Amino acid sequence: QVQLVESGGGSVQAGGSLRLSCAASGVLFSSYTMDWFRQAPGLEREFVAGITRSGGSSRYADSVKGRFTISRDNAKNTVHLQMNSLKPEDTAAYYCAAAWGSGSVITRADMMNYWGKGTLVTVSV
């Protein structure tokens, strides 16, 4: 059974940092492109960052470029999202997602195969 479990969410003041983690089980982790998406209340789920199977390439939404960094550890079946210089508009539920077999980063939510249940990030002024 495939499981993606996010952790590391919480409340932080604007300008602060958080590090999200996603632990995968039940999959051959290195075969999956891994992404982070987020969804704020009343808005659609949006792509945040993605990383290829080997970790050799990553891609970011324009809104987080230069502030967020995605990384993965295939030996530990984990993917991380380091979030710096957080802004109130980063407030959302953050979801880890996996896509099998792609050689490049996928940014479309409907193309992801597996999802975690999310972790909430709240950034206050």
MMTF fields as JSON, N, C-alpha, C and O atoms, coordinates in Angstrom:
{
  "mmtfVersion": "1.0.0",
  "mmtfProducer": "UNKNOWN",
  "numBonds": 499,
  "numAtoms": 500,
  "numGroups": 125,
  "numChains": 1,
  "numModels": 1,
  "chainsPerModel": [1],
  "groupsPerChain": [125],
  "chainIdList": ["A"],
  "bondAtomList": [4, 2, 8, 6, 12, 10, 16, 14, 20, 18, 24, 22, 28, 26, 32, 30, 36, 34, 40, 38, 44, 42, 48, 46, 52, 50, 56, 54, 60, 58, 64, 62, 68, 66, 72, 70, 76, 74, 80, 78, 84, 82, 88, 86, 92, 90, 96, 94, 100, 98, 104, 102, 108, 106, 112, 110, 116, 114, 120, 118, 124, 122, 128, 126, 132, 130, 136, 134, 140, 138, 144, 142, 148, 146, 152, 150, 156, 154, 160, 158, 164, 162, 168, 166, 172, 170, 176, 174, 180, 178, 184, 182, 188, 186, 192, 190, 196, 194, 200, 198, 204, 202, 208, 206, 212, 210, 216, 214, 220, 218, 224, 222, 228, 226, 232, 230, 236, 234, 240, 238, 244, 242, 248, 246, 252, 250, 256, 254, 260, 258, 264, 262, 268, 266, 272, 270, 276, 274, 280, 278, 284, 282, 288, 286, 292, 290, 296, 294, 300, 298, 304, 302, 308, 306, 312, 310, 316, 314, 320, 318, 324, 322, 328, 326, 332, 330, 336, 334, 340, 338, 344, 342, 348, 346, 352, 350, 356, 354, 360, 358, 364, 362, 368, 366, 372, 370, 376, 374, 380, 378, 384, 382, 388, 386, 392, 390, 396, 394, 400, 398, 404, 402, 408, 406, 412, 410, 416, 414, 420, 418, 424, 422, 428, 426, 432, 430, 436, 434, 440, 438, 444, 442, 448, 446, 452, 450, 456, 454, 460, 458, 464, 462, 468, 466, 472, 470, 476, 474, 480, 478, 484, 482, 488, 486, 492, 490, 496, 494],
  "bondOrderList": [1, 1, 1, 1, 1, 1, 1, 1, 1, 1, 1, 1, 1, 1, 1, 1, 1, 1, 1, 1, 1, 1, 1, 1, 1, 1, 1, 1, 1, 1, 1, 1, 1, 1, 1, 1, 1, 1, 1, 1, 1, 1, 1, 1, 1, 1, 1, 1, 1, 1, 1, 1, 1, 1, 1, 1, 1, 1, 1, 1, 1, 1, 1, 1, 1, 1, 1, 1, 1, 1, 1, 1, 1, 1, 1, 1, 1, 1, 1, 1, 1, 1, 1, 1, 1, 1, 1, 1, 1, 1, 1, 1, 1, 1, 1, 1, 1, 1, 1, 1, 1, 1, 1, 1, 1, 1, 1, 1, 1, 1, 1, 1, 1, 1, 1, 1, 1, 1, 1, 1, 1, 1, 1, 1],
  "groupList": [{"groupName": "GLN", "atomNameList": ["N", "CA", "C", "O"], "elementList": ["N", "C", "C", "O"], "formalChargeList": [0, 0, 0, 0], "bondAtomList": [1, 0, 2, 1, 3, 2], "bondOrderList": [1, 1, 2], "singleLetterCode": "Q", "chemCompType": "L-PEPTIDE LINKING"}, {"groupName": "VAL", "atomNameList": ["N", "CA", "C", "O"], "elementList": ["N", "C", "C", "O"], "formalChargeList": [0, 0, 0, 0], "bondAtomList": [1, 0, 2, 1, 3, 2], "bondOrderList": [1, 1, 2], "singleLetterCode": "V", "chemCompType": "L-PEPTIDE LINKING"}, {"groupName": "LEU", "atomNameList": ["N", "CA", "C", "O"], "elementList": ["N", "C", "C", "O"], "formalChargeList": [0, 0, 0, 0], "bondAtomList": [1, 0, 2, 1, 3, 2], "bondOrderList": [1, 1, 2], "singleLetterCode": "L", "chemCompType": "L-PEPTIDE LINKING"}, {"groupName": "GLU", "atomNameList": ["N", "CA", "C", "O"], "elementList": ["N", "C", "C", "O"], "formalChargeList": [0, 0, 0, 0], "bondAtomList": [1, 0, 2, 1, 3, 2], "bondOrderList": [1, 1, 2], "singleLetterCode": "E", "chemCompType": "L-PEPTIDE LINKING"}, {"groupName": "SER", "atomNameList": ["N", "CA", "C", "O"], "elementList": ["N", "C", "C", "O"], "formalChargeList": [0, 0, 0, 0], "bondAtomList": [1, 0, 2, 1, 3, 2], "bondOrderList": [1, 1, 2], "singleLetterCode": "S", "chemCompType": "L-PEPTIDE LINKING"}, {"groupName": "GLY", "atomNameList": ["N", "CA", "C", "O"], "elementList": ["N", "C", "C", "O"], "formalChargeList": [0, 0, 0, 0], "bondAtomList": [1, 0, 2, 1, 3, 2], "bondOrderList": [1, 1, 2], "singleLetterCode": "G", "chemCompType": "PEPTIDE LINKING"}, {"groupName": "ALA", "atomNameList": ["N", "CA", "C", "O"], "elementList": ["N", "C", "C", "O"], "formalChargeList": [0, 0, 0, 0], "bondAtomList": [1, 0, 2, 1, 3, 2], "bondOrderList": [1, 1, 2], "singleLetterCode": "A", "chemCompType": "L-PEPTIDE LINKING"}, {"groupName": "ARG", "atomNameList": ["N", "CA", "C", "O"], "elementList": ["N", "C", "C", "O"], "formalChargeList": [0, 0, 0, 0], "bondAtomList": [1, 0, 2, 1, 3, 2], "bondOrderList": [1, 1, 2], "singleLetterCode": "R", "chemCompType": "L-PEPTIDE LINKING"}, {"groupName": "CYS", "atomNameList": ["N", "CA", "C", "O"], "elementList": ["N", "C", "C", "O"], "formalChargeList": [0, 0, 0, 0], "bondAtomList": [1, 0, 2, 1, 3, 2], "bondOrderList": [1, 1, 2], "singleLetterCode": "C", "chemCompType": "L-PEPTIDE LINKING"}, {"groupName": "PHE", "atomNameList": ["N", "CA", "C", "O"], "elementList": ["N", "C", "C", "O"], "formalChargeList": [0, 0, 0, 0], "bondAtomList": [1, 0, 2, 1, 3, 2], "bondOrderList": [1, 1, 2], "singleLetterCode": "F", "chemCompType": "L-PEPTIDE LINKING"}, {"groupName": "TYR", "atomNameList": ["N", "CA", "C", "O"], "elementList": ["N", "C", "C", "O"], "formalChargeList": [0, 0, 0, 0], "bondAtomList": [1, 0, 2, 1, 3, 2], "bondOrderList": [1, 1, 2], "singleLetterCode": "Y", "chemCompType": "L-PEPTIDE LINKING"}, {"groupName": "THR", "atomNameList": ["N", "CA", "C", "O"], "elementList": ["N", "C", "C", "O"], "formalChargeList": [0, 0, 0, 0], "bondAtomList": [1, 0, 2, 1, 3, 2], "bondOrderList": [1, 1, 2], "singleLetterCode": "T", "chemCompType": "L-PEPTIDE LINKING"}, {"groupName": "MET", "atomNameList": ["N", "CA", "C", "O"], "elementList": ["N", "C", "C", "O"], "formalChargeList": [0, 0, 0, 0], "bondAtomList": [1, 0, 2, 1, 3, 2], "bondOrderList": [1, 1, 2], "singleLetterCode": "M", "chemCompType": "L-PEPTIDE LINKING"}, {"groupName": "ASP", "atomNameList": ["N", "CA", "C", "O"], "elementList": ["N", "C", "C", "O"], "formalChargeList": [0, 0, 0, 0], "bondAtomList": [1, 0, 2, 1, 3, 2], "bondOrderList": [1, 1, 2], "singleLetterCode": "D", "chemCompType": "L-PEPTIDE LINKING"}, {"groupName": "TRP", "atomNameList": ["N", "CA", "C", "O"], "elementList": ["N", "C", "C", "O"], "formalChargeList": [0, 0, 0, 0], "bondAtomList": [1, 0, 2, 1, 3, 2], "bondOrderList": [1, 1, 2], "singleLetterCode": "W", "chemCompType": "L-PEPTIDE LINKING"}, {"groupName": "PRO", "atomNameList": ["N", "CA", "C", "O"], "elementList": ["N", "C", "C", "O"], "formalChargeList": [0, 0, 0, 0], "bondAtomList": [1, 0, 2, 1, 3, 2], "bondOrderList": [1, 1, 2], "singleLetterCode": "P", "chemCompType": "L-PEPTIDE LINKING"}, {"groupName": "ILE", "atomNameList": ["N", "CA", "C", "O"], "elementList": ["N", "C", "C", "O"], "formalChargeList": [0, 0, 0, 0], "bondAtomList": [1, 0, 2, 1, 3, 2], "bondOrderList": [1, 1, 2], "singleLetterCode": "I", "chemCompType": "L-PEPTIDE LINKING"}, {"groupName": "LYS", "atomNameList": ["N", "CA", "C", "O"], "elementList": ["N", "C", "C", "O"], "formalChargeList": [0, 0, 0, 0], "bondAtomList": [1, 0, 2, 1, 3, 2], "bondOrderList": [1, 1, 2], "singleLetterCode": "K", "chemCompType": "L-PEPTIDE LINKING"}, {"groupName": "ASN", "atomNameList": ["N", "CA", "C", "O"], "elementList": ["N", "C", "C", "O"], "formalChargeList": [0, 0, 0, 0], "bondAtomList": [1, 0, 2, 1, 3, 2], "bondOrderList": [1, 1, 2], "singleLetterCode": "N", "chemCompType": "L-PEPTIDE LINKING"}, {"groupName": "HIS", "atomNameList": ["N", "CA", "C", "O"], "elementList": ["N", "C", "C", "O"], "formalChargeList": [0, 0, 0, 0], "bondAtomList": [1, 0, 2, 1, 3, 2], "bondOrderList": [1, 1, 2], "singleLetterCode": "H", "chemCompType": "L-PEPTIDE LINKING"}],
  "groupTypeList": [0, 1, 0, 2, 1, 3, 4, 5, 5, 5, 4, 1, 0, 6, 5, 5, 4, 2, 7, 2, 4, 8, 6, 6, 4, 5, 1, 2, 9, 4, 4, 10, 11, 12, 13, 14, 9, 7, 0, 6, 15, 5, 2, 3, 7, 3, 9, 1, 6, 5, 16, 11, 7, 4, 5, 5, 4, 4, 7, 10, 6, 13, 4, 1, 17, 5, 7, 9, 11, 16, 4, 7, 13, 18, 6, 17, 18, 11, 1, 19, 2, 0, 12, 18, 4, 2, 17, 15, 3, 13, 11, 6, 6, 10, 10, 8, 6, 6, 6, 14, 5, 4, 5, 4, 1, 16, 11, 7, 6, 13, 12, 12, 18, 10, 14, 5, 17, 5, 11, 2, 1, 11, 1, 4, 1],
  "groupIdList": [1, 2, 3, 4, 5, 6, 7, 8, 9, 10, 11, 12, 13, 14, 15, 16, 17, 18, 19, 20, 21, 22, 23, 24, 25, 26, 27, 28, 29, 30, 31, 32, 33, 34, 35, 36, 37, 38, 39, 40, 41, 42, 43, 44, 45, 46, 47, 48, 49, 50, 51, 52, 53, 54, 55, 56, 57, 58, 59, 60, 61, 62, 63, 64, 65, 66, 67, 68, 69, 70, 71, 72, 73, 74, 75, 76, 77, 78, 79, 80, 81, 82, 83, 84, 85, 86, 87, 88, 89, 90, 91, 92, 93, 94, 95, 96, 97, 98, 99, 100, 101, 102, 103, 104, 105, 106, 107, 108, 109, 110, 111, 112, 113, 114, 115, 116, 117, 118, 119, 120, 121, 122, 123, 124, 125],
  "secStructList": [7, 7, 3, 3, 3, 3, 3, 7, 7, 3, 3, 3, 3, 6, 6, 7, 7, 3, 3, 3, 3, 3, 3, 3, 3, 1, 1, 7, 4, 4, 4, 3, 3, 3, 3, 3, 3, 3, 3, 7, 6, 6, 1, 7, 7, 3, 3, 3, 3, 3, 3, 7, 6, 6, 1, 1, 7, 3, 3, 3, 7, 6, 6, 6, 6, 6, 6, 3, 3, 3, 3, 3, 3, 6, 6, 6, 6, 3, 3, 3, 3, 3, 3, 7, 1, 7, 7, 4, 4, 4, 7, 3, 3, 3, 3, 3, 3, 3, 3, 3, 1, 7, 1, 1, 7, 7, 7, 7, 4, 4, 4, 7, 1, 3, 3, 7, 7, 7, 3, 3, 3, 3, 3, 3, 7],
  "xCoordList": [0.849, 0.0, 0.891, 1.794, 0.617, 1.408, 0.97, -0.22, 1.942, 1.653, 2.653, 3.86, 2.13, 2.944, 2.491, 1.316, 3.418, 3.06, 3.879, 5.106, 3.174, 3.846, 4.001, 3.218, 5.016, 5.227, 5.971, 6.508, 5.988, 6.767, 5.97, 6.526, 4.675, 3.863, 3.711, 4.059, 3.19, 2.986, 2.711, 2.433, 2.794, 2.548, 3.862, 4.693, 4.034, 5.277, 4.956, 3.977, 5.771, 5.594, 6.212, 7.118, 5.719, 6.263, 7.769, 8.26, 8.482, 9.932, 10.605, 11.816, 9.814, 10.359, 10.544, 10.339, 10.938, 11.228, 10.55, 10.317, 10.246, 9.773, 10.375, 10.701, 10.516, 11.001, 9.977, 9.739, 9.376, 8.414, 9.128, 10.105, 8.627, 9.149, 8.005, 6.872, 8.318, 7.343, 8.045, 9.053, 7.498, 8.055, 7.19, 5.971, 7.811, 7.095, 7.322, 8.412, 6.286, 6.407, 5.515, 4.543, 5.862, 5.062, 5.323, 4.603, 6.348, 6.707, 8.208, 8.968, 8.628, 10.046, 10.327, 10.179, 10.727, 10.749, 11.545, 11.136, 12.661, 13.534, 12.93, 13.497, 11.796, 11.118, 10.095, 9.448, 9.955, 8.91, 9.462, 10.342, 8.932, 9.094, 8.25, 7.114, 8.802, 8.099, 7.818, 8.663, 6.627, 6.195, 5.63, 5.244, 5.598, 4.807, 3.772, 4.081, 2.549, 1.462, 0.93, 1.236, 0.141, -0.516, -1.916, -2.215, -2.753, -4.116, -4.55, -4.611, -4.848, -5.36, -6.885, -7.478, -7.52, -8.995, -9.636, -9.298, -10.571, -11.291, -10.554, -11.082, -9.332, -8.54, -8.243, -8.378, -7.834, -7.475, -6.087, -5.258, -5.868, -4.554, -3.561, -3.849, -2.389, -1.4, -0.041, 0.319, 0.694, 2.044, 2.964, 2.895, 3.826, 4.804, 6.222, 6.967, 6.578, 7.934, 7.932, 7.098, 8.872, 9.001, 10.453, 11.281, 10.755, 12.127, 12.108, 11.256, 13.039, 13.093, 13.557, 13.98, 13.472, 13.727, 15.116, 15.272, 16.102, 17.474, 17.795, 18.807, 16.919, 17.2, 18.041, 18.437, 18.317, 19.212, 18.588, 19.294, 17.272, 16.592, 15.382, 14.701, 15.124, 13.968, 13.31, 13.888, 12.102, 11.346, 10.464, 9.997, 10.239, 9.49, 8.427, 8.573, 7.38, 6.417, 7.09, 7.937, 6.716, 7.323, 7.154, 8.017, 6.047, 5.734, 6.664, 6.742, 7.366, 8.246, 9.704, 10.571, 9.978, 11.343, 12.272, 11.969, 13.41, 14.373, 14.133, 14.995, 12.96, 12.642, 12.514, 12.858, 12.025, 11.801, 12.834, 13.272, 13.211, 14.119, 13.594, 13.312, 13.467, 13.049, 14.274, 15.2, 14.274, 15.368, 14.804, 13.693, 15.571, 15.13, 16.304, 17.455, 15.986, 16.967, 16.399, 15.546, 16.865, 16.318, 16.66, 15.938, 17.738, 18.102, 17.13, 16.94, 16.515, 15.587, 14.139, 13.247, 13.906, 12.537, 11.845, 10.678, 12.564, 11.995, 12.239, 13.224, 11.325, 11.471, 11.178, 10.308, 11.921, 11.797, 11.489, 11.784, 10.897, 10.681, 11.129, 10.462, 12.257, 12.746, 12.112, 12.268, 11.402, 10.676, 11.246, 11.148, 11.829, 12.418, 11.667, 10.926, 11.863, 11.238, 9.741, 9.195, 9.108, 7.69, 6.837, 7.123, 5.779, 4.856, 3.452, 3.158, 2.596, 1.224, 0.53, -0.292, 0.847, 0.212, 0.705, 0.178, 1.696, 2.12, 1.236, 1.373, 0.347, -0.549, -1.417, -2.13, -1.35, -2.08, -1.836, -0.974, -2.608, -2.286, -1.304, -1.537, -0.23, 0.807, 0.739, 0.665, 0.767, 0.625, 1.842, 2.362, 2.271, 3.308, 2.621, 1.564, 3.213, 2.625, 3.717, 4.839, 3.369, 4.326, 3.783, 2.603, 4.647, 4.275, 5.262, 6.474, 4.735, 5.6, 6.174, 5.481, 7.482, 8.082, 8.407, 8.939, 8.113, 8.395, 9.87, 10.48, 10.43, 11.821, 11.997, 13.122, 10.891, 10.966, 9.952, 9.093, 10.057, 9.134, 7.737, 7.577, 6.758, 5.354, 4.742, 4.943, 3.995, 3.402, 1.883, 1.256, 1.292, -0.164, -0.606, -0.12, -1.523, -2.009, -2.691, -2.596, -3.377, -4.121, -3.22, -3.698, -1.93, -0.997, -0.226, 0.597, -0.486, 0.193, -0.537, -1.765, 0.231, -0.355, -0.78, -1.789, -0.014, -0.285, -0.155, 0.607, -0.936, -0.977, -0.907, -1.409, -0.275, -0.368, -1.623, -2.386, -1.83, -3.031, -2.834, -3.796, -1.607, -1.337, -0.881, -1.137, -0.205, 0.219, -0.021, 0.248, -0.528, -0.958, 0.179, 0.888, 0.327, 1.296, 0.529, -0.248, 0.751, 0.101, 1.171, 2.0, 1.14, 2.108, 1.367, 0.483, 1.734, 1.064, 1.912, 3.13, 1.233, 1.913, 2.782, 3.436],
  "yCoordList": [-1.186, 0.0, 1.244, 1.381, 2.136, 3.35, 4.371, 4.641, 4.926, 5.992, 7.122, 6.899, 8.336, 9.541, 10.309, 10.654, 10.573, 11.22, 12.495, 12.459, 13.616, 14.909, 15.267, 14.837, 16.054, 16.579, 17.905, 18.256, 18.626, 19.859, 21.147, 22.239, 21.025, 22.227, 22.894, 22.318, 24.109, 24.825, 26.285, 26.699, 27.054, 28.491, 29.24, 28.898, 30.261, 31.028, 32.471, 32.731, 33.384, 34.778, 35.029, 34.316, 36.027, 36.404, 36.625, 37.241, 36.111, 36.189, 34.958, 34.779, 34.116, 32.923, 31.771, 31.908, 30.633, 29.45, 28.215, 28.11, 27.296, 25.975, 24.962, 25.282, 23.745, 22.654, 21.538, 20.92, 21.287, 20.202, 18.931, 18.972, 17.815, 16.515, 15.622, 15.761, 14.712, 13.715, 12.368, 12.181, 11.448, 10.101, 9.17, 9.128, 8.43, 7.52, 6.077, 5.704, 5.278, 3.848, 3.124, 3.683, 1.877, 1.071, 1.343, 0.84, 2.137, 2.435, 2.317, 2.429, 2.089, 2.186, 3.668, 4.196, 4.32, 5.776, 6.397, 7.416, 5.801, 6.387, 6.348, 6.922, 5.685, 5.634, 6.748, 6.852, 7.573, 8.583, 9.998, 10.336, 10.814, 12.251, 12.712, 12.269, 13.594, 14.033, 15.526, 16.318, 15.885, 17.274, 17.704, 16.882, 19.006, 19.642, 20.533, 21.307, 20.403, 21.289, 21.968, 21.553, 23.0, 23.633, 24.086, 24.32, 24.199, 24.645, 25.54, 25.117, 26.771, 27.734, 27.67, 27.256, 28.07, 28.023, 28.78, 29.934, 28.113, 28.75, 28.799, 29.309, 28.274, 28.311, 26.907, 25.936, 26.808, 25.516, 25.098, 25.923, 23.787, 23.262, 23.725, 23.672, 24.18, 24.681, 24.038, 23.66, 23.928, 23.39, 24.349, 25.562, 23.797, 24.603, 24.288, 25.18, 22.997, 22.593, 21.118, 20.353, 20.724, 19.321, 18.967, 19.83, 17.684, 17.218, 15.879, 15.032, 15.695, 14.474, 13.28, 13.426, 12.112, 10.866, 10.826, 10.365, 11.299, 11.268, 12.464, 12.485, 13.457, 14.699, 15.667, 16.716, 15.323, 16.15, 17.407, 18.318, 17.46, 18.629, 18.974, 18.086, 20.25, 20.692, 21.87, 22.496, 22.145, 23.233, 23.858, 23.176, 25.166, 25.889, 26.79, 27.275, 26.993, 28.016, 29.385, 29.581, 30.312, 31.643, 32.297, 33.053, 32.003, 32.646, 32.23, 32.914, 31.115, 30.629, 30.565, 30.25, 30.86, 30.765, 31.676, 32.847, 31.121, 31.882, 31.821, 32.211, 31.33, 31.231, 29.779, 29.456, 28.919, 27.516, 26.64, 26.947, 25.544, 24.576, 23.172, 22.784, 22.422, 21.027, 20.129, 20.401, 19.064, 18.103, 16.722, 16.593, 15.706, 14.342, 13.49, 13.76, 12.456, 11.474, 10.108, 9.574, 9.552, 8.278, 7.114, 6.118, 7.234, 6.188, 6.145, 5.098, 7.295, 7.372, 7.532, 7.692, 7.487, 7.61, 8.879, 8.849, 9.97, 11.211, 12.355, 12.368, 13.293, 14.527, 15.672, 15.578, 16.756, 17.888, 19.162, 19.286, 20.092, 21.423, 22.433, 22.629, 23.062, 24.117, 25.424, 25.848, 26.059, 27.286, 28.429, 28.425, 29.386, 30.557, 31.816, 31.819, 32.872, 34.172, 34.01, 34.52, 33.306, 33.005, 34.26, 35.207, 34.24, 35.358, 34.894, 33.702, 35.796, 35.391, 34.668, 33.781, 35.03, 34.363, 32.938, 32.229, 32.508, 31.105, 30.224, 29.001, 30.83, 30.064, 29.129, 29.564, 27.834, 26.821, 25.456, 25.288, 24.493, 23.098, 22.646, 22.873, 22.022, 21.588, 20.068, 19.333, 19.625, 18.22, 17.7, 18.349, 16.526, 15.785, 14.886, 14.319, 14.755, 13.923, 13.226, 13.721, 12.064, 11.255, 10.9, 10.584, 10.954, 10.578, 9.544, 9.756, 8.42, 7.308, 7.51, 7.916, 7.211, 7.011, 8.228, 8.084, 9.419, 10.596, 10.964, 10.884, 11.363, 11.785, 13.256, 13.739, 13.971, 15.4, 15.761, 14.952, 16.954, 17.393, 17.58, 18.151, 17.097, 17.257, 18.353, 18.391, 19.246, 20.346, 20.264, 21.081, 19.308, 19.157, 18.195, 17.066, 18.637, 17.809, 16.546, 15.499, 16.623, 15.459, 14.382, 13.309, 14.647, 13.653, 12.956, 12.079, 13.338, 12.698, 11.409, 11.345, 10.388, 9.079, 8.926, 8.285, 9.511, 9.335, 10.68, 11.561, 10.793, 12.03, 11.732, 10.711, 12.641, 12.612, 13.332, 13.851, 13.359, 13.988, 15.467, 16.174, 15.931, 17.345, 17.755, 17.074, 18.876, 19.491, 20.984, 21.576, 21.593, 22.982, 23.934, 23.746, 24.949, 26.019, 27.325, 27.697, 28.011, 29.293, 30.341, 30.199, 31.393, 32.473, 33.743, 34.209, 34.293, 35.486, 36.724, 36.652, 37.847, 39.125, 39.502, 40.545],
  "zCoordList": [0.0, 0.0, 0.0, 0.825, -0.936, -1.06, -0.022, 0.147, 0.661, 1.619, 1.464, 1.364, 1.445, 1.505, 2.733, 2.86, 3.631, 4.885, 5.05, 5.149, 5.077, 5.23, 6.703, 7.55, 6.985, 8.333, 8.23, 7.18, 9.338, 9.394, 9.267, 9.385, 9.027, 8.943, 10.302, 11.334, 10.288, 11.532, 11.275, 10.15, 12.336, 12.249, 12.406, 13.247, 11.588, 11.614, 11.227, 10.528, 11.677, 11.288, 9.916, 9.484, 9.262, 7.962, 8.066, 9.012, 7.08, 7.093, 7.675, 7.546, 8.313, 8.937, 7.964, 6.758, 8.522, 7.71, 8.289, 9.493, 7.402, 7.778, 6.82, 5.677, 7.299, 6.446, 6.468, 7.505, 5.327, 5.201, 4.767, 4.019, 5.245, 4.841, 4.4, 4.861, 3.508, 3.042, 3.025, 2.344, 3.777, 3.834, 2.995, 3.167, 2.096, 1.202, 1.614, 2.046, 1.473, 1.697, 0.698, 0.191, 0.426, -0.495, -1.954, -2.817, -2.249, -3.633, -3.801, -2.839, -5.043, -5.368, -5.569, -6.671, -4.507, -4.432, -5.575, -6.132, -5.922, -6.931, -8.33, -9.261, -8.492, -9.784, -9.957, -10.999, -8.935, -8.933, -8.926, -8.135, -9.814, -9.697, -8.518, -8.352, -7.703, -6.501, -6.572, -6.988, -6.16, -6.2, -4.852, -4.02, -4.668, -3.623, -4.295, -5.2, -3.83, -4.235, -2.979, -1.861, -3.168, -2.033, -2.432, -3.602, -1.416, -1.65, -0.508, 0.647, -0.844, 0.13, 0.123, -0.872, 1.208, 1.272, 0.123, -0.142, -0.561, -1.654, -2.969, -3.957, -3.0, -4.226, -4.715, -3.971, -5.977, -6.525, -6.049, -5.666, -6.087, -5.745, -6.809, -8.005, -6.361, -7.296, -7.069, -5.954, -8.157, -8.126, -7.393, -7.587, -6.551, -5.821, -6.304, -6.708, -6.255, -6.62, -6.975, -6.49, -7.824, -8.197, -8.415, -8.708, -8.27, -8.429, -9.155, -8.887, -10.061, -10.849, -10.021, -8.874, -10.618, -9.89, -9.258, -8.128, -9.971, -9.458, -8.576, -7.877, -8.62, -7.903, -8.702, -8.195, -9.953, -10.751, -11.315, -11.749, -11.31, -11.853, -10.996, -10.484, -10.845, -10.07, -10.774, -11.662, -10.353, -10.979, -9.913, -9.002, -10.034, -9.014, -9.638, -10.76, -8.892, -9.275, -9.141, -8.27, -9.992, -9.946, -8.577, -8.131, -7.922, -6.655, -5.516, -4.495, -5.687, -4.614, -5.03, -4.214, -6.279, -6.785, -5.996, -5.766, -5.584, -4.801, -3.306, -2.518, -2.908, -1.471, -1.008, 0.129, -1.877, -1.532, -2.247, -3.356, -1.586, -2.187, -1.947, -0.814, -3.024, -2.906, -2.994, -3.758, -2.211, -2.247, -1.942, -1.43, -2.257, -1.962, -1.524, -1.866, -0.761, -0.328, -0.694, 0.016, -1.786, -2.256, -1.324, -1.284, -0.59, 0.365, 1.545, 2.165, 1.848, 2.983, 2.545, 3.378, 1.234, 0.703, 1.199, 1.589, 1.181, 1.656, 0.666, -0.073, 0.679, -0.079, 0.871, 1.737, 0.694, 1.597, 0.832, -0.357, 1.536, 0.977, 2.031, 3.047, 1.772, 2.65, 2.221, 1.076, 3.125, 2.81, 3.641, 4.868, 2.979, 3.632, 3.226, 2.244, 3.982, 3.685, 3.439, 2.46, 4.328, 4.147, 4.194, 4.927, 3.391, 3.291, 3.681, 3.593, 4.104, 4.443, 3.287, 3.519, 2.072, 0.922, 0.711, -0.145, 1.466, 1.425, 2.311, 2.302, 3.062, 3.929, 3.101, 2.196, 3.421, 2.657, 3.273, 4.135, 2.814, 3.084, 2.002, 0.815, 2.404, 1.476, 1.336, 2.32, 0.082, -0.233, -0.99, -1.898, -0.591, -1.294, -2.323, -2.045, -3.501, -4.542, -5.333, -5.444, -5.884, -6.626, -8.001, -8.152, -8.993, -10.357, -10.857, -10.818, -11.327, -11.727, -13.117, -14.05, -13.227, -14.529, -15.359, -16.46, -14.882, -15.703, -15.623, -14.557, -16.739, -16.767, -16.471, -16.341, -16.364, -16.091, -15.005, -14.653, -14.491, -13.443, -14.04, -15.119, -13.33, -13.713, -12.862, -11.648, -13.497, -12.75, -12.675, -12.001, -13.346, -13.355, -12.274, -12.202, -11.435, -10.335, -10.844, -10.204, -11.984, -12.464, -13.039, -13.407, -13.122, -13.629, -12.504, -12.766, -11.281, -10.156, -9.784, -9.829, -9.416, -9.114, -7.659, -7.366, -6.757, -5.335, -4.618, -5.016, -3.541, -2.757, -1.27, -0.798, -0.542, 0.899, 1.359, 0.545, 2.667, 3.208, 3.515, 3.816, 3.443, 3.595, 4.985, 5.978, 5.021, 6.282, 6.154, 5.108, 7.217, 7.151, 7.511, 8.499, 6.687, 6.933, 7.07, 6.19, 8.168, 8.41, 8.661, 9.559, 7.856, 7.975, 8.369, 7.649, 9.512, 10.009, 9.754, 9.594, 9.72, 9.469, 10.658, 10.639]
}
